């Protein structure tokens, strides 16, 4: 969702290599590759709580194949998007989320896990009340957070969401699920 706000503001091109936003990371991987789980980055399973700096860790991961070639679900690649947001906005992921989502929707009760340096995890760890998740679903359904152009890309390509009919689903932390189907919002 936060990547969508940067896309809508023309601050992020989904098809430019991440090197454009993270100069120290020489790669052909694009934001679109990560959003569609086609980055080619190897996912090494480690305990997140042991990570001092998730960004440095992920920047050091090897690739197993060319970006865009193969689908492989990969949360660690998603962590690069948190770094992209930080490089573009100058804000940690949670601060940017407060500005673009939480404050406008009056969401005040949330927790988001961070590494030991305070980098918010982009792929996991956000806890919301069901009603607040519902507010996000309503805002997404009415194109109040991201544009209908970005919503169309979500519906077509997934982008960390799962396309479903005329909408999409978002799997949340600890089993939460949000379904936005046209003007209907479903929660689990």
PDB file of C-alpha atoms in Angstrom:
ATOM      1  CA  UNK A   1       0.000   0.000   0.000  1.00  0.00           C
ATOM      2  CA  UNK A   2       2.779   2.436   0.925  1.00  0.00           C
ATOM      3  CA  UNK A   3       4.649   1.634  -2.303  1.00  0.00           C
ATOM      4  CA  UNK A   4       1.401   2.561  -4.086  1.00  0.00           C
ATOM      5  CA  UNK A   5       1.432   6.024  -2.513  1.00  0.00           C
ATOM      6  CA  UNK A   6       4.938   6.637  -3.888  1.00  0.00           C
ATOM      7  CA  UNK A   7       3.910   5.270  -7.290  1.00  0.00           C
ATOM      8  CA  UNK A   8       0.887   7.584  -7.342  1.00  0.00           C
ATOM      9  CA  UNK A   9       3.080  10.571  -6.425  1.00  0.00           C
ATOM     10  CA  UNK A  10       5.448   9.702  -9.321  1.00  0.00           C
ATOM     11  CA  UNK A  11       8.314   9.217  -6.848  1.00  0.00           C
ATOM     12  CA  UNK A  12       8.746   5.532  -7.710  1.00  0.00           C
ATOM     13  CA  UNK A  13       8.913   3.731 -11.032  1.00  0.00           C
ATOM     14  CA  UNK A  14       7.953   0.079 -10.571  1.00  0.00           C
ATOM     15  CA  UNK A  15      10.229  -0.995 -13.416  1.00  0.00           C
ATOM     16  CA  UNK A  16      13.451   0.841 -12.574  1.00  0.00           C
ATOM     17  CA  UNK A  17      16.188  -1.203 -10.886  1.00  0.00           C
ATOM     18  CA  UNK A  18      16.352  -0.751  -7.107  1.00  0.00           C
ATOM     19  CA  UNK A  19      19.814   0.754  -7.664  1.00  0.00           C
ATOM     20  CA  UNK A  20      17.952   3.968  -8.610  1.00  0.00           C
ATOM     21  CA  UNK A  21      16.711   4.236  -5.005  1.00  0.00           C
ATOM     22  CA  UNK A  22      19.402   2.290  -3.124  1.00  0.00           C
ATOM     23  CA  UNK A  23      22.651   3.339  -4.871  1.00  0.00           C
ATOM     24  CA  UNK A  24      24.792   0.980  -2.782  1.00  0.00           C
ATOM     25  CA  UNK A  25      22.752  -1.998  -4.043  1.00  0.00           C
ATOM     26  CA  UNK A  26      23.892  -2.898  -7.565  1.00  0.00           C
ATOM     27  CA  UNK A  27      21.096  -4.996  -9.043  1.00  0.00           C
ATOM     28  CA  UNK A  28      18.659  -5.459 -11.898  1.00  0.00           C
ATOM     29  CA  UNK A  29      15.855  -6.271  -9.431  1.00  0.00           C
ATOM     30  CA  UNK A  30      12.881  -3.897  -9.723  1.00  0.00           C
ATOM     31  CA  UNK A  31      10.087  -3.008  -7.324  1.00  0.00           C
ATOM     32  CA  UNK A  32       7.708  -4.924  -9.584  1.00  0.00           C
ATOM     33  CA  UNK A  33       9.928  -8.040  -9.262  1.00  0.00           C
ATOM     34  CA  UNK A  34       9.613  -7.869  -5.482  1.00  0.00           C
ATOM     35  CA  UNK A  35       5.884  -7.107  -5.481  1.00  0.00           C
ATOM     36  CA  UNK A  36       5.268 -10.172  -7.662  1.00  0.00           C
ATOM     37  CA  UNK A  37       7.751 -12.396  -5.740  1.00  0.00           C
ATOM     38  CA  UNK A  38      10.062 -12.707  -8.748  1.00  0.00           C
ATOM     39  CA  UNK A  39      13.191 -11.046  -7.311  1.00  0.00           C
ATOM     40  CA  UNK A  40      15.460 -14.082  -7.559  1.00  0.00           C
ATOM     41  CA  UNK A  41      16.779 -13.403  -4.041  1.00  0.00           C
ATOM     42  CA  UNK A  42      17.551 -16.487  -1.957  1.00  0.00           C
ATOM     43  CA  UNK A  43      15.543 -16.648   1.236  1.00  0.00           C
ATOM     44  CA  UNK A  44      17.602 -17.940   4.116  1.00  0.00           C
ATOM     45  CA  UNK A  45      15.422 -18.863   7.044  1.00  0.00           C
ATOM     46  CA  UNK A  46      16.745 -17.235  10.192  1.00  0.00           C
ATOM     47  CA  UNK A  47      15.150 -15.972  13.362  1.00  0.00           C
ATOM     48  CA  UNK A  48      14.168 -12.334  12.737  1.00  0.00           C
ATOM     49  CA  UNK A  49      14.682 -11.478  16.394  1.00  0.00           C
ATOM     50  CA  UNK A  50      18.384 -12.237  15.951  1.00  0.00           C
ATOM     51  CA  UNK A  51      18.773  -9.609  13.206  1.00  0.00           C
ATOM     52  CA  UNK A  52      20.569  -6.441  14.173  1.00  0.00           C
ATOM     53  CA  UNK A  53      19.869  -4.671  10.856  1.00  0.00           C
ATOM     54  CA  UNK A  54      17.404  -6.300   8.450  1.00  0.00           C
ATOM     55  CA  UNK A  55      18.364  -3.961   5.620  1.00  0.00           C
ATOM     56  CA  UNK A  56      22.071  -4.821   5.738  1.00  0.00           C
ATOM     57  CA  UNK A  57      21.198  -8.510   5.992  1.00  0.00           C
ATOM     58  CA  UNK A  58      18.934  -8.464   2.933  1.00  0.00           C
ATOM     59  CA  UNK A  59      21.358  -6.382   0.873  1.00  0.00           C
ATOM     60  CA  UNK A  60      23.867  -9.203   1.418  1.00  0.00           C
ATOM     61  CA  UNK A  61      21.639 -12.063   0.218  1.00  0.00           C
ATOM     62  CA  UNK A  62      22.635 -13.799  -3.007  1.00  0.00           C
ATOM     63  CA  UNK A  63      20.315 -14.431  -5.939  1.00  0.00           C
ATOM     64  CA  UNK A  64      19.560 -17.884  -7.311  1.00  0.00           C
ATOM     65  CA  UNK A  65      18.210 -16.761 -10.691  1.00  0.00           C
ATOM     66  CA  UNK A  66      17.595 -13.680 -12.796  1.00  0.00           C
ATOM     67  CA  UNK A  67      14.913 -11.244 -11.568  1.00  0.00           C
ATOM     68  CA  UNK A  68      11.524 -11.766 -13.182  1.00  0.00           C
ATOM     69  CA  UNK A  69      12.169 -15.386 -14.168  1.00  0.00           C
ATOM     70  CA  UNK A  70      10.602 -17.480 -11.410  1.00  0.00           C
ATOM     71  CA  UNK A  71       7.891 -16.991  -8.805  1.00  0.00           C
ATOM     72  CA  UNK A  72       9.074 -17.754  -5.272  1.00  0.00           C
ATOM     73  CA  UNK A  73       7.361 -16.309  -2.215  1.00  0.00           C
ATOM     74  CA  UNK A  74      10.024 -14.341  -0.361  1.00  0.00           C
ATOM     75  CA  UNK A  75       9.513 -12.106   2.664  1.00  0.00           C
ATOM     76  CA  UNK A  76      13.156 -11.056   2.865  1.00  0.00           C
ATOM     77  CA  UNK A  77      13.019  -9.510  -0.609  1.00  0.00           C
ATOM     78  CA  UNK A  78      10.014  -7.483   0.601  1.00  0.00           C
ATOM     79  CA  UNK A  79      12.265  -5.956   3.272  1.00  0.00           C
ATOM     80  CA  UNK A  80      14.019  -4.098   0.454  1.00  0.00           C
ATOM     81  CA  UNK A  81      10.790  -2.153  -0.119  1.00  0.00           C
ATOM     82  CA  UNK A  82      11.025  -0.756   3.408  1.00  0.00           C
ATOM     83  CA  UNK A  83      14.504   0.472   2.549  1.00  0.00           C
ATOM     84  CA  UNK A  84      13.262   1.946  -0.756  1.00  0.00           C
ATOM     85  CA  UNK A  85      10.568   3.862   1.154  1.00  0.00           C
ATOM     86  CA  UNK A  86      13.171   5.078   3.651  1.00  0.00           C
ATOM     87  CA  UNK A  87      15.522   6.238   0.872  1.00  0.00           C
ATOM     88  CA  UNK A  88      12.767   8.079  -1.030  1.00  0.00           C
ATOM     89  CA  UNK A  89      10.957   9.660   1.933  1.00  0.00           C
ATOM     90  CA  UNK A  90      13.723   9.934   4.530  1.00  0.00           C
ATOM     91  CA  UNK A  91      11.339   8.225   6.986  1.00  0.00           C
ATOM     92  CA  UNK A  92      11.247   4.835   8.625  1.00  0.00           C
ATOM     93  CA  UNK A  93       8.388   2.672   7.355  1.00  0.00           C
ATOM     94  CA  UNK A  94       6.240   3.170  10.461  1.00  0.00           C
ATOM     95  CA  UNK A  95       6.629   6.960  10.290  1.00  0.00           C
ATOM     96  CA  UNK A  96       5.585   6.975   6.650  1.00  0.00           C
ATOM     97  CA  UNK A  97       2.632   4.697   7.461  1.00  0.00           C
ATOM     98  CA  UNK A  98       1.550   7.095  10.211  1.00  0.00           C
ATOM     99  CA  UNK A  99       1.572   9.965   7.716  1.00  0.00           C
ATOM    100  CA  UNK A 100      -0.154   8.198   4.826  1.00  0.00           C
ATOM    101  CA  UNK A 101      -2.475   5.677   6.497  1.00  0.00           C
ATOM    102  CA  UNK A 102      -2.771   5.716  10.281  1.00  0.00           C
ATOM    103  CA  UNK A 103      -3.380   9.430  10.945  1.00  0.00           C
ATOM    104  CA  UNK A 104      -5.718  10.017   7.975  1.00  0.00           C
ATOM    105  CA  UNK A 105      -7.801   6.978   8.970  1.00  0.00           C
ATOM    106  CA  UNK A 106      -7.571   7.765  12.710  1.00  0.00           C
ATOM    107  CA  UNK A 107      -5.841   4.484  13.519  1.00  0.00           C
ATOM    108  CA  UNK A 108      -4.098   4.882  16.859  1.00  0.00           C
ATOM    109  CA  UNK A 109      -3.863   1.361  18.273  1.00  0.00           C
ATOM    110  CA  UNK A 110      -1.183  -0.597  16.399  1.00  0.00           C
ATOM    111  CA  UNK A 111       2.154  -2.282  16.885  1.00  0.00           C
ATOM    112  CA  UNK A 112       4.789  -2.961  14.247  1.00  0.00           C
ATOM    113  CA  UNK A 113       7.868  -5.087  14.883  1.00  0.00           C
ATOM    114  CA  UNK A 114      11.328  -3.643  14.247  1.00  0.00           C
ATOM    115  CA  UNK A 115      14.877  -4.957  14.120  1.00  0.00           C
ATOM    116  CA  UNK A 116      17.408  -3.954  16.792  1.00  0.00           C
ATOM    117  CA  UNK A 117      18.307  -0.740  14.907  1.00  0.00           C
ATOM    118  CA  UNK A 118      14.650   0.319  14.753  1.00  0.00           C
ATOM    119  CA  UNK A 119      14.008  -0.530  11.084  1.00  0.00           C
ATOM    120  CA  UNK A 120      10.351  -1.489  10.736  1.00  0.00           C
ATOM    121  CA  UNK A 121       9.855  -4.898   9.099  1.00  0.00           C
ATOM    122  CA  UNK A 122       8.183  -4.388   5.725  1.00  0.00           C
ATOM    123  CA  UNK A 123       7.001  -7.977   5.370  1.00  0.00           C
ATOM    124  CA  UNK A 124       5.577  -8.793   8.788  1.00  0.00           C
ATOM    125  CA  UNK A 125       4.809  -7.740  12.311  1.00  0.00           C
ATOM    126  CA  UNK A 126       2.007  -5.166  11.935  1.00  0.00           C
ATOM    127  CA  UNK A 127      -0.762  -5.750  14.473  1.00  0.00           C
ATOM    128  CA  UNK A 128      -4.061  -3.893  14.018  1.00  0.00           C
ATOM    129  CA  UNK A 129      -7.501  -4.146  15.556  1.00  0.00           C
ATOM    130  CA  UNK A 130     -10.073  -5.668  13.191  1.00  0.00           C
ATOM    131  CA  UNK A 131     -11.972  -2.398  12.950  1.00  0.00           C
ATOM    132  CA  UNK A 132      -8.814  -0.542  11.911  1.00  0.00           C
ATOM    133  CA  UNK A 133      -8.055  -3.149   9.269  1.00  0.00           C
ATOM    134  CA  UNK A 134     -11.635  -2.643   8.093  1.00  0.00           C
ATOM    135  CA  UNK A 135     -10.970   1.122   7.780  1.00  0.00           C
ATOM    136  CA  UNK A 136      -7.981   0.372   5.537  1.00  0.00           C
ATOM    137  CA  UNK A 137     -10.154  -1.911   3.405  1.00  0.00           C
ATOM    138  CA  UNK A 138     -12.814   0.775   3.002  1.00  0.00           C
ATOM    139  CA  UNK A 139     -10.171   3.375   2.077  1.00  0.00           C
ATOM    140  CA  UNK A 140      -8.591   1.003  -0.470  1.00  0.00           C
ATOM    141  CA  UNK A 141     -12.015   0.207  -1.915  1.00  0.00           C
ATOM    142  CA  UNK A 142     -12.718   3.904  -2.406  1.00  0.00           C
ATOM    143  CA  UNK A 143      -9.220   4.680  -3.768  1.00  0.00           C
ATOM    144  CA  UNK A 144      -8.531   7.007  -0.828  1.00  0.00           C
ATOM    145  CA  UNK A 145      -5.059   5.617  -0.103  1.00  0.00           C
ATOM    146  CA  UNK A 146      -3.871   4.649  -3.573  1.00  0.00           C
ATOM    147  CA  UNK A 147      -5.220   5.515  -7.008  1.00  0.00           C
ATOM    148  CA  UNK A 148      -7.459   3.396  -9.173  1.00  0.00           C
ATOM    149  CA  UNK A 149      -4.424   2.931 -11.454  1.00  0.00           C
ATOM    150  CA  UNK A 150      -2.445   1.266  -8.678  1.00  0.00           C
ATOM    151  CA  UNK A 151      -5.571  -0.659  -7.597  1.00  0.00           C
ATOM    152  CA  UNK A 152      -5.848  -1.943 -11.162  1.00  0.00           C
ATOM    153  CA  UNK A 153      -2.260  -3.168 -11.011  1.00  0.00           C
ATOM    154  CA  UNK A 154      -3.043  -4.931  -7.712  1.00  0.00           C
ATOM    155  CA  UNK A 155      -6.101  -6.593  -9.246  1.00  0.00           C
ATOM    156  CA  UNK A 156      -4.071  -7.720 -12.275  1.00  0.00           C
ATOM    157  CA  UNK A 157      -0.669  -8.638 -10.842  1.00  0.00           C
ATOM    158  CA  UNK A 158      -1.217  -9.197  -7.115  1.00  0.00           C
ATOM    159  CA  UNK A 159       1.553  -6.957  -5.756  1.00  0.00           C
ATOM    160  CA  UNK A 160       1.702  -8.767  -2.394  1.00  0.00           C
ATOM    161  CA  UNK A 161      -2.091  -8.971  -2.489  1.00  0.00           C
ATOM    162  CA  UNK A 162      -4.003 -11.897  -3.954  1.00  0.00           C
ATOM    163  CA  UNK A 163      -6.295 -10.972  -6.859  1.00  0.00           C
ATOM    164  CA  UNK A 164      -9.805 -12.305  -6.355  1.00  0.00           C
ATOM    165  CA  UNK A 165     -12.647 -11.606  -8.784  1.00  0.00           C
ATOM    166  CA  UNK A 166     -13.166  -7.841  -8.894  1.00  0.00           C
ATOM    167  CA  UNK A 167     -10.960  -7.268  -5.857  1.00  0.00           C
ATOM    168  CA  UNK A 168      -8.145  -8.704  -3.773  1.00  0.00           C
ATOM    169  CA  UNK A 169      -7.254 -10.198  -0.414  1.00  0.00           C
ATOM    170  CA  UNK A 170      -4.541  -9.239   2.037  1.00  0.00           C
ATOM    171  CA  UNK A 171      -3.249 -11.818   4.490  1.00  0.00           C
ATOM    172  CA  UNK A 172      -2.447 -10.177   7.792  1.00  0.00           C
ATOM    173  CA  UNK A 173      -0.444 -10.875  10.880  1.00  0.00           C
ATOM    174  CA  UNK A 174      -1.579 -13.768  13.111  1.00  0.00           C
ATOM    175  CA  UNK A 175      -4.162 -15.025  10.637  1.00  0.00           C
ATOM    176  CA  UNK A 176      -6.021 -11.802   9.875  1.00  0.00           C
ATOM    177  CA  UNK A 177      -7.397 -11.500   6.351  1.00  0.00           C
ATOM    178  CA  UNK A 178      -8.933  -8.534   4.571  1.00  0.00           C
ATOM    179  CA  UNK A 179     -10.931  -9.042   1.367  1.00  0.00           C
ATOM    180  CA  UNK A 180     -11.873  -6.023  -0.747  1.00  0.00           C
ATOM    181  CA  UNK A 181     -14.409  -7.145  -3.342  1.00  0.00           C
ATOM    182  CA  UNK A 182     -15.808  -4.165  -5.207  1.00  0.00           C
ATOM    183  CA  UNK A 183     -17.683  -2.205  -2.519  1.00  0.00           C
ATOM    184  CA  UNK A 184     -17.766  -5.142  -0.070  1.00  0.00           C
ATOM    185  CA  UNK A 185     -15.217  -5.540   2.701  1.00  0.00           C
ATOM    186  CA  UNK A 186     -14.784  -8.882   4.456  1.00  0.00           C
ATOM    187  CA  UNK A 187     -12.608  -9.565   7.499  1.00  0.00           C
ATOM    188  CA  UNK A 188     -11.370 -12.671   9.181  1.00  0.00           C
TER     189      UNK A 188
END
